[in-house]
Amino acid sequence: MQTIKAAVCHTFGEPLSIEDIQISAPGLGEVEVTLDAVAICHSDISYAEGAWGGSLPAVYGHEAAGIVTAVGDGVSTVRQGDSVVVTLIRACGTCPSCAGGKPTICETPYDGDQGPIKTADGGKLHQAMASGAFAEKVVVDQSQVVAISPDMPKDAASLVACGVITGVGAVVNAAGLRAGQDVVVIGAGGVGLNAIQGARIAGARRIVAVDMTEEKLEIARSFGATDGVLATAKRPWRDAMKAMGRGADAVIVTVGAIPAYDQAPLYLARGGKVIMVGMPHSGAQSSYEPVILSFTGQGMVGSKMGDVVIQRDIPWMVDLYDQGRLKLDELISNRWSLDQINEAIADTKTGSAKRNVIVFDR
Ligand SMILES: [Zn+2]
Ligand SMILES: [Zn+2]
């Protein structure tokens, strides 16, 4: 056991507490990663607010990058000293989903209560999202990490772990977008901007961003949106149709707001698909007209973490970043220390478009 500093949630809705915790050495197939950066994702905030339940006390944080500082037995994919992206995608490799090429929906349960971390006095501490990355170190399964060049800035690399793979993957994997197709992206936040640049990379014809303010639409344009529509308009889908000349082949919903889900099918062309990425609070309901979807061959499909296979998809995304074709540095709004995490979370909650990143000095 080692003692490290972490941001712990003791009560939903209360500020996180910066305190010492204990972390065990990596076991079979596990790696210890000393973190350089962890970004704050809306999922961390939803969990900390109690939106989806879960055990307490808990350490959230799942969008991280660092250096492998220890490996357990049976680790073959990375070595001590490797720079890595750390994701929450813990995949057994052998269940039907993993074997079918969908590790993001691995069926082997993982119990974060039995994970590698404990409170300073040895009490139960939940490793949320199989990561617990609001901490100086994590111990995770080797399936969750991908090695990257040591030259890549870790703050940029951390973003790849969630927002980037989720947004870009929603377009290239879940929607299977072809060059020349039209895309609507609802929500130009951390995931939405990545869906927009994913659509640009995939060669979309029109990329219509939908959000609440002109400021966010302007940022969306800088990531590749060709058109912007205010969600506050009376019938925003009509404005989007005007820009495209027809409906969208894919509508990517990147926010958890129910009105966005209710309206999403209205943007579709015949044969188009809504890709459901944004995560409303548990119990929230949306409605649609089944007859329209069946009559027009439309569909609605959920996509978790961009349906990525991290060992396949993270290397090409990193290469596009190196070439200047995938924007990562531009996604960072601010850098904070772990001690400032509650301020960083408060800033993220104001709805700013980009990511706040916690950076660790060592
Ligand atoms: Zn996330
Ligand atoms: Zn599996």
GROMACS .gro file of C-alpha atoms and ligand atoms in nm:
model
  364
    1MET     CA    1   0.000   0.000   0.000
    2GLN     CA    2   0.114   0.353  -0.076
    3THR     CA    3  -0.037   0.679   0.041
    4ILE     CA    4  -0.140   0.927  -0.230
    5LYS     CA    5  -0.351   1.242  -0.249
    6ALA     CA    6  -0.699   1.220  -0.400
    7ALA     CA    7  -1.025   1.415  -0.428
    8VAL     CA    8  -1.286   1.207  -0.243
    9CYS     CA    9  -1.665   1.237  -0.261
   10HIS     CA   10  -1.820   1.159   0.080
   11THR     CA   11  -2.168   1.302   0.019
   12PHE     CA   12  -2.345   1.358  -0.315
   13GLY     CA   13  -2.368   1.726  -0.400
   14GLU     CA   14  -2.097   1.834  -0.154
   15PRO     CA   15  -1.751   1.960  -0.254
   16LEU     CA   16  -1.486   1.690  -0.299
   17SER     CA   17  -1.242   1.650  -0.011
   18ILE     CA   18  -0.869   1.654  -0.087
   19GLU     CA   19  -0.721   1.389   0.139
   20ASP     CA   20  -0.470   1.106   0.167
   21ILE     CA   21  -0.588   0.765   0.049
   22GLN     CA   22  -0.419   0.427   0.014
   23ILE     CA   23  -0.358   0.249  -0.314
   24SER     CA   24  -0.242  -0.109  -0.351
   25ALA     CA   25   0.031  -0.235  -0.585
   26PRO     CA   26  -0.089  -0.356  -0.926
   27GLY     CA   27  -0.215  -0.714  -0.924
   28LEU     CA   28  -0.244  -0.968  -1.205
   29GLY     CA   29  -0.286  -0.786  -1.539
   30GLU     CA   30  -0.289  -0.446  -1.374
   31VAL     CA   31  -0.073  -0.137  -1.414
   32GLU     CA   32   0.000   0.156  -1.185
   33VAL     CA   33  -0.003   0.490  -1.362
   34THR     CA   34   0.132   0.806  -1.199
   35LEU     CA   35  -0.089   1.076  -1.345
   36ASP     CA   36   0.023   1.397  -1.512
   37ALA     CA   37  -0.323   1.516  -1.609
   38VAL     CA   38  -0.690   1.435  -1.558
   39ALA     CA   39  -0.968   1.626  -1.727
   40ILE     CA   40  -1.306   1.694  -1.571
   41CYS     CA   41  -1.592   1.537  -1.764
   42HIS     CA   42  -1.962   1.599  -1.714
   43SER     CA   43  -1.997   1.234  -1.613
   44ASP     CA   44  -1.777   1.299  -1.309
   45ILE     CA   45  -2.003   1.584  -1.211
   46SER     CA   46  -2.322   1.381  -1.265
   47TYR     CA   47  -2.184   1.104  -1.045
   48ALA     CA   48  -2.072   1.349  -0.774
   49GLU     CA   49  -2.419   1.500  -0.775
   50GLY     CA   50  -2.575   1.155  -0.727
   51ALA     CA   51  -2.747   1.153  -1.069
   52TRP     CA   52  -2.672   0.786  -1.125
   53GLY     CA   53  -2.634   0.657  -0.769
   54GLY     CA   54  -2.333   0.443  -0.679
   55SER     CA   55  -2.123   0.370  -0.370
   56LEU     CA   56  -1.971   0.631  -0.138
   57PRO     CA   57  -1.712   0.738  -0.045
   58ALA     CA   58  -1.579   0.739  -0.401
   59VAL     CA   59  -1.302   0.879  -0.616
   60TYR     CA   60  -1.423   0.993  -0.961
   61GLY     CA   61  -1.210   1.101  -1.258
   62HIS     CA   62  -1.166   0.892  -1.570
   63GLU     CA   63  -1.007   1.107  -1.841
   64ALA     CA   64  -0.638   1.078  -1.763
   65ALA     CA   65  -0.282   1.045  -1.888
   66GLY     CA   66   0.044   0.969  -1.713
   67ILE     CA   67   0.339   0.736  -1.693
   68VAL     CA   68   0.336   0.366  -1.603
   69THR     CA   69   0.530   0.338  -1.277
   70ALA     CA   70   0.466  -0.029  -1.193
   71VAL     CA   71   0.319  -0.333  -1.366
   72GLY     CA   72   0.167  -0.647  -1.218
   73ASP     CA   73   0.223  -1.003  -1.336
   74GLY     CA   74   0.089  -1.091  -1.678
   75VAL     CA   75   0.103  -0.740  -1.823
   76SER     CA   76   0.206  -0.756  -2.189
   77THR     CA   77   0.075  -0.438  -2.349
   78VAL     CA   78   0.279  -0.168  -2.171
   79ARG     CA   79   0.600  -0.141  -1.968
   80GLN     CA   80   0.722   0.065  -1.680
   81GLY     CA   81   0.816   0.410  -1.809
   82ASP     CA   82   0.562   0.415  -2.094
   83SER     CA   83   0.348   0.725  -2.139
   84VAL     CA   84  -0.016   0.621  -2.153
   85VAL     CA   85  -0.371   0.737  -2.193
   86VAL     CA   86  -0.590   0.589  -1.916
   87THR     CA   87  -0.954   0.517  -2.005
   88LEU     CA   88  -1.250   0.375  -1.813
   89ILE     CA   89  -1.293   0.102  -2.078
   90ARG     CA   90  -1.210  -0.207  -1.875
   91ALA     CA   91  -1.257  -0.498  -2.112
   92CYS     CA   92  -1.226  -0.870  -2.029
   93GLY     CA   93  -1.154  -0.957  -2.392
   94THR     CA   94  -1.355  -1.279  -2.390
   95CYS     CA   95  -1.724  -1.200  -2.323
   96PRO     CA   96  -1.958  -1.190  -2.626
   97SER     CA   97  -1.934  -0.809  -2.652
   98CYS     CA   98  -1.554  -0.800  -2.630
   99ALA     CA   99  -1.518  -1.095  -2.862
  100GLY     CA  100  -1.755  -0.924  -3.104
  101GLY     CA  101  -1.536  -0.615  -3.121
  102LYS     CA  102  -1.732  -0.399  -2.876
  103PRO     CA  103  -1.516  -0.371  -2.562
  104THR     CA  104  -1.696  -0.050  -2.456
  105ILE     CA  105  -1.993  -0.266  -2.357
  106CYS     CA  106  -1.793  -0.546  -2.194
  107GLU     CA  107  -2.031  -0.775  -2.005
  108THR     CA  108  -1.795  -0.883  -1.726
  109PRO     CA  109  -1.890  -0.681  -1.420
  110TYR     CA  110  -1.628  -0.487  -1.228
  111ASP     CA  111  -1.688  -0.402  -0.864
  112GLY     CA  112  -1.521  -0.069  -0.785
  113ASP     CA  113  -1.581  -0.135  -0.412
  114GLN     CA  114  -1.327  -0.417  -0.434
  115GLY     CA  115  -1.077  -0.206  -0.628
  116PRO     CA  116  -0.724  -0.097  -0.536
  117ILE     CA  117  -0.804   0.208  -0.320
  118LYS     CA  118  -0.895   0.249   0.046
  119THR     CA  119  -0.942   0.546   0.277
  120ALA     CA  120  -0.642   0.658   0.487
  121ASP     CA  121  -0.766   0.446   0.780
  122GLY     CA  122  -0.819   0.138   0.561
  123GLY     CA  123  -1.195   0.180   0.507
  124LYS     CA  124  -1.389   0.105   0.187
  125LEU     CA  125  -1.333   0.354  -0.097
  126HIS     CA  126  -1.507   0.312  -0.433
  127GLN     CA  127  -1.292   0.328  -0.747
  128ALA     CA  128  -1.551   0.495  -0.971
  129MET     CA  129  -1.565   0.412  -1.343
  130ALA     CA  130  -1.289   0.154  -1.289
  131SER     CA  131  -1.050   0.451  -1.274
  132GLY     CA  132  -1.063   0.682  -0.969
  133ALA     CA  133  -0.839   0.928  -1.151
  134PHE     CA  134  -0.895   1.238  -0.937
  135ALA     CA  135  -0.580   1.116  -0.762
  136GLU     CA  136  -0.203   1.123  -0.801
  137LYS     CA  137  -0.199   0.758  -0.912
  138VAL     CA  138  -0.435   0.494  -1.046
  139VAL     CA  139  -0.413   0.117  -1.061
  140VAL     CA  140  -0.615  -0.010  -1.357
  141ASP     CA  141  -0.646  -0.315  -1.581
  142GLN     CA  142  -0.404  -0.322  -1.873
  143SER     CA  143  -0.701  -0.323  -2.114
  144GLN     CA  144  -0.770   0.037  -2.008
  145VAL     CA  145  -0.441   0.194  -2.117
  146VAL     CA  146  -0.277   0.269  -2.451
  147ALA     CA  147   0.086   0.375  -2.490
  148ILE     CA  148   0.153   0.707  -2.662
  149SER     CA  149   0.464   0.898  -2.757
  150PRO     CA  150   0.641   1.042  -2.451
  151ASP     CA  151   0.657   1.372  -2.642
  152MET     CA  152   0.283   1.417  -2.649
  153PRO     CA  153   0.171   1.677  -2.392
  154LYS     CA  154  -0.018   1.489  -2.121
  155ASP     CA  155  -0.290   1.751  -2.079
  156ALA     CA  156  -0.384   1.704  -2.444
  157ALA     CA  157  -0.347   1.326  -2.411
  158SER     CA  158  -0.586   1.312  -2.116
  159LEU     CA  159  -0.867   1.446  -2.333
  160VAL     CA  160  -0.835   1.153  -2.569
  161ALA     CA  161  -0.938   0.917  -2.286
  162CYS     CA  162  -1.303   1.017  -2.293
  163GLY     CA  163  -1.430   1.329  -2.470
  164VAL     CA  164  -1.233   1.275  -2.790
  165ILE     CA  165  -1.293   0.903  -2.839
  166THR     CA  166  -1.660   0.948  -2.746
  167GLY     CA  167  -1.722   1.232  -2.991
  168VAL     CA  168  -1.504   1.125  -3.281
  169GLY     CA  169  -1.603   0.760  -3.232
  170ALA     CA  170  -1.976   0.845  -3.236
  171VAL     CA  171  -1.930   0.973  -3.591
  172VAL     CA  172  -1.678   0.731  -3.739
  173ASN     CA  173  -1.778   0.414  -3.552
  174ALA     CA  174  -2.139   0.445  -3.432
  175ALA     CA  175  -2.276   0.646  -3.726
  176GLY     CA  176  -2.030   0.495  -3.976
  177LEU     CA  177  -2.034   0.828  -4.158
  178ARG     CA  178  -1.930   0.832  -4.523
  179ALA     CA  179  -1.772   1.127  -4.701
  180GLY     CA  180  -2.037   1.362  -4.837
  181GLN     CA  181  -2.302   1.285  -4.576
  182ASP     CA  182  -2.465   1.548  -4.356
  183VAL     CA  183  -2.435   1.559  -3.979
  184VAL     CA  184  -2.612   1.751  -3.704
  185VAL     CA  185  -2.435   1.771  -3.368
  186ILE     CA  186  -2.657   1.875  -3.078
  187GLY     CA  187  -2.444   2.033  -2.806
  188ALA     CA  188  -2.107   2.194  -2.880
  189GLY     CA  189  -1.939   2.103  -2.550
  190GLY     CA  190  -1.643   1.877  -2.478
  191VAL     CA  191  -1.795   1.579  -2.661
  192GLY     CA  192  -1.986   1.778  -2.924
  193LEU     CA  193  -1.678   1.963  -3.048
  194ASN     CA  194  -1.513   1.626  -3.096
  195ALA     CA  195  -1.812   1.491  -3.287
  196ILE     CA  196  -1.781   1.801  -3.506
  197GLN     CA  197  -1.415   1.746  -3.575
  198GLY     CA  198  -1.481   1.375  -3.625
  199ALA     CA  199  -1.735   1.469  -3.893
  200ARG     CA  200  -1.482   1.703  -4.054
  201ILE     CA  201  -1.218   1.428  -4.055
  202ALA     CA  202  -1.468   1.180  -4.201
  203GLY     CA  203  -1.543   1.420  -4.487
  204ALA     CA  204  -1.896   1.528  -4.402
  205ARG     CA  205  -2.058   1.770  -4.647
  206ARG     CA  206  -2.250   1.987  -4.397
  207ILE     CA  207  -2.183   1.983  -4.023
  208VAL     CA  208  -2.454   2.168  -3.837
  209ALA     CA  209  -2.388   2.256  -3.473
  210VAL     CA  210  -2.688   2.316  -3.247
  211ASP     CA  211  -2.640   2.493  -2.915
  212MET     CA  212  -2.787   2.756  -2.688
  213THR     CA  213  -2.555   3.052  -2.752
  214GLU     CA  214  -2.389   3.222  -3.050
  215GLU     CA  215  -2.060   3.201  -2.861
  216LYS     CA  216  -2.072   2.821  -2.858
  217LEU     CA  217  -2.171   2.809  -3.224
  218GLU     CA  218  -1.868   3.024  -3.302
  219ILE     CA  219  -1.638   2.781  -3.119
  220ALA     CA  220  -1.810   2.497  -3.306
  221ARG     CA  221  -1.719   2.665  -3.637
  222SER     CA  222  -1.355   2.674  -3.532
  223PHE     CA  223  -1.371   2.293  -3.491
  224GLY     CA  224  -1.523   2.239  -3.834
  225ALA     CA  225  -1.896   2.311  -3.812
  226THR     CA  226  -2.012   2.457  -4.145
  227ASP     CA  227  -2.335   2.592  -4.000
  228GLY     CA  228  -2.475   2.684  -3.661
  229VAL     CA  229  -2.833   2.677  -3.535
  230LEU     CA  230  -2.957   2.819  -3.206
  231ALA     CA  231  -3.141   2.556  -3.002
  232THR     CA  232  -3.354   2.840  -2.867
  233ALA     CA  233  -3.516   2.893  -3.209
  234LYS     CA  234  -3.882   2.794  -3.241
  235ARG     CA  235  -3.812   2.498  -3.471
  236PRO     CA  236  -3.435   2.463  -3.483
  237TRP     CA  237  -3.455   2.151  -3.704
  238ARG     CA  238  -3.605   2.365  -3.983
  239ASP     CA  239  -3.306   2.600  -3.971
  240ALA     CA  240  -3.075   2.298  -3.988
  241MET     CA  241  -3.271   2.152  -4.284
  242LYS     CA  242  -3.228   2.483  -4.467
  243ALA     CA  243  -2.851   2.462  -4.427
  244MET     CA  244  -2.836   2.099  -4.545
  245GLY     CA  245  -3.107   2.115  -4.808
  246ARG     CA  246  -3.246   1.794  -4.658
  247GLY     CA  247  -3.232   1.609  -4.329
  248ALA     CA  248  -2.921   1.471  -4.164
  249ASP     CA  249  -2.773   1.128  -4.224
  250ALA     CA  250  -2.664   1.131  -3.862
  251VAL     CA  251  -2.771   1.337  -3.563
  252ILE     CA  252  -2.527   1.310  -3.275
  253VAL     CA  253  -2.687   1.401  -2.940
  254THR     CA  254  -2.401   1.493  -2.708
  255VAL     CA  255  -2.596   1.650  -2.423
  256GLY     CA  256  -2.810   1.488  -2.155
  257ALA     CA  257  -3.098   1.735  -2.191
  258ILE     CA  258  -3.430   1.564  -2.261
  259PRO     CA  259  -3.556   1.830  -2.508
  260ALA     CA  260  -3.248   1.753  -2.720
  261TYR     CA  261  -3.346   1.384  -2.728
  262ASP     CA  262  -3.713   1.463  -2.798
  263GLN     CA  263  -3.619   1.680  -3.095
  264ALA     CA  264  -3.328   1.481  -3.238
  265PRO     CA  265  -3.531   1.258  -3.479
  266LEU     CA  266  -3.687   1.569  -3.633
  267TYR     CA  267  -3.350   1.660  -3.790
  268LEU     CA  268  -3.314   1.327  -3.972
  269ALA     CA  269  -3.324   1.253  -4.343
  270ARG     CA  270  -3.490   0.933  -4.457
  271GLY     CA  271  -3.267   0.647  -4.353
  272GLY     CA  272  -3.081   0.864  -4.104
  273LYS     CA  273  -2.979   0.767  -3.753
  274VAL     CA  274  -2.979   0.941  -3.417
  275ILE     CA  275  -2.665   0.849  -3.223
  276MET     CA  276  -2.744   0.878  -2.852
  277VAL     CA  277  -2.431   0.981  -2.665
  278GLY     CA  278  -2.539   1.233  -2.399
  279MET     CA  279  -2.642   1.078  -2.069
  280PRO     CA  280  -2.951   1.217  -1.891
  281HIS     CA  281  -3.002   1.144  -1.521
  282SER     CA  282  -3.137   0.798  -1.437
  283GLY     CA  283  -3.514   0.775  -1.477
  284ALA     CA  284  -3.544   1.061  -1.727
  285GLN     CA  285  -3.768   0.971  -2.024
  286SER     CA  286  -3.785   1.088  -2.383
  287SER     CA  287  -4.056   1.016  -2.641
  288TYR     CA  288  -4.069   0.977  -3.019
  289GLU     CA  289  -4.316   0.865  -3.284
  290PRO     CA  290  -4.235   0.505  -3.381
  291VAL     CA  291  -4.441   0.522  -3.700
  292ILE     CA  292  -4.217   0.794  -3.841
  293LEU     CA  293  -3.902   0.594  -3.777
  294SER     CA  294  -4.043   0.274  -3.924
  295PHE     CA  295  -4.194   0.448  -4.227
  296THR     CA  296  -3.874   0.637  -4.310
  297GLY     CA  297  -3.620   0.372  -4.217
  298GLN     CA  298  -3.473   0.589  -3.947
  299GLY     CA  299  -3.313   0.466  -3.629
  300MET     CA  300  -3.198   0.561  -3.283
  301VAL     CA  301  -2.890   0.390  -3.143
  302GLY     CA  302  -2.699   0.428  -2.819
  303SER     CA  303  -2.324   0.471  -2.833
  304LYS     CA  304  -2.099   0.430  -2.532
  305MET     CA  305  -1.749   0.580  -2.548
  306GLY     CA  306  -1.772   0.614  -2.926
  307ASP     CA  307  -1.783   0.235  -2.972
  308VAL     CA  308  -1.404   0.255  -2.976
  309VAL     CA  309  -1.148  -0.018  -2.958
  310ILE     CA  310  -0.887   0.190  -2.781
  311GLN     CA  311  -0.586  -0.006  -2.909
  312ARG     CA  312  -0.714   0.048  -3.265
  313ASP     CA  313  -0.854   0.402  -3.241
  314ILE     CA  314  -0.638   0.600  -2.998
  315PRO     CA  315  -0.316   0.563  -3.203
  316TRP     CA  316  -0.470   0.711  -3.521
  317MET     CA  317  -0.636   0.991  -3.327
  318VAL     CA  318  -0.301   1.077  -3.167
  319ASP     CA  319  -0.137   1.072  -3.511
  320LEU     CA  320  -0.398   1.312  -3.647
  321TYR     CA  321  -0.322   1.540  -3.351
  322ASP     CA  322   0.050   1.525  -3.439
  323GLN     CA  323  -0.035   1.621  -3.794
  324GLY     CA  324  -0.250   1.913  -3.675
  325ARG     CA  325  -0.569   1.753  -3.804
  326LEU     CA  326  -0.730   1.679  -3.466
  327LYS     CA  327  -0.750   1.974  -3.228
  328LEU     CA  328  -0.674   1.890  -2.866
  329ASP     CA  329  -0.488   2.188  -2.718
  330GLU     CA  330  -0.775   2.409  -2.833
  331LEU     CA  331  -1.017   2.200  -2.625
  332ILE     CA  332  -0.853   2.300  -2.298
  333SER     CA  333  -1.011   2.601  -2.131
  334ASN     CA  334  -0.799   2.601  -1.815
  335ARG     CA  335  -0.545   2.409  -1.608
  336TRP     CA  336  -0.581   2.362  -1.233
  337SER     CA  337  -0.407   2.184  -0.945
  338LEU     CA  338  -0.577   1.896  -0.760
  339ASP     CA  339  -0.632   2.131  -0.465
  340GLN     CA  340  -0.839   2.353  -0.695
  341ILE     CA  341  -1.064   2.075  -0.821
  342ASN     CA  342  -1.385   2.213  -0.671
  343GLU     CA  343  -1.326   2.546  -0.846
  344ALA     CA  344  -1.250   2.361  -1.168
  345ILE     CA  345  -1.576   2.164  -1.133
  346ALA     CA  346  -1.771   2.483  -1.064
  347ASP     CA  347  -1.622   2.635  -1.378
  348THR     CA  348  -1.719   2.329  -1.584
  349LYS     CA  349  -2.075   2.354  -1.450
  350THR     CA  350  -2.111   2.706  -1.589
  351GLY     CA  351  -2.146   2.529  -1.923
  352SER     CA  352  -1.823   2.651  -2.076
  353ALA     CA  353  -1.764   2.465  -2.401
  354LYS     CA  354  -1.422   2.324  -2.330
  355ARG     CA  355  -1.242   2.103  -2.081
  356ASN     CA  356  -1.085   2.195  -1.749
  357VAL     CA  357  -0.777   1.984  -1.680
  358ILE     CA  358  -0.616   1.903  -1.345
  359VAL     CA  359  -0.239   1.888  -1.385
  360PHE     CA  360  -0.008   1.729  -1.129
  361ASP     CA  361   0.344   1.859  -1.064
  362ARG     CA  362   0.605   1.607  -0.979
  363ZN      ZN  363  -1.614   1.116  -1.954
  364ZN      ZN  364  -1.576  -0.832  -2.197
   0.00000   0.00000   0.00000
